[in-house]
XYZ file of C-alpha atoms in Angstrom:
44
model
C -4.267 9.023 -19.555
C -7.555 7.524 -18.456
C -5.848 4.177 -17.986
C -3.217 5.690 -15.714
C -5.813 7.374 -13.486
C -7.862 4.205 -13.379
C -4.795 2.192 -12.406
C -3.923 4.621 -9.616
C -7.476 4.425 -8.327
C -7.415 0.642 -8.366
C -4.071 0.572 -6.552
C -5.407 2.824 -3.780
C -8.513 0.687 -3.449
C -6.396 -2.452 -3.374
C -4.055 -1.104 -0.714
C -6.985 -0.261 1.538
C -8.336 -3.794 1.215
C -5.280 -5.969 1.691
C -5.793 -9.609 2.466
C -4.154 -11.031 5.575
C -1.601 -12.917 3.491
C -0.716 -9.828 1.449
C -0.503 -7.691 4.582
C 1.864 -10.163 6.278
C 4.033 -10.299 3.160
C 4.126 -6.509 2.950
C 4.955 -6.132 6.642
C 7.626 -8.807 6.301
C 9.300 -6.991 3.419
C 8.678 -3.394 4.404
C 8.580 -3.702 8.184
C 11.572 -1.434 8.817
C 10.501 1.130 6.243
C 6.967 1.147 7.603
C 8.184 1.771 11.150
C 10.545 4.539 10.057
C 8.040 6.520 8.000
C 4.772 5.343 9.466
C 3.169 8.779 9.206
C 4.321 9.431 5.655
C 3.423 5.876 4.665
C -0.147 6.330 5.915
C -0.591 9.655 4.118
C 0.322 8.043 0.804
């Protein structure tokens, strides 16, 4: 259980600090989804 919480925490931290390359890859793959649910995407 501790591992799962730790993993979730690390994922959140990682998402907040995306490198330029990672961000471009994410936007390239999820561009449409991001535009559609921009608000919901940001809340998560």
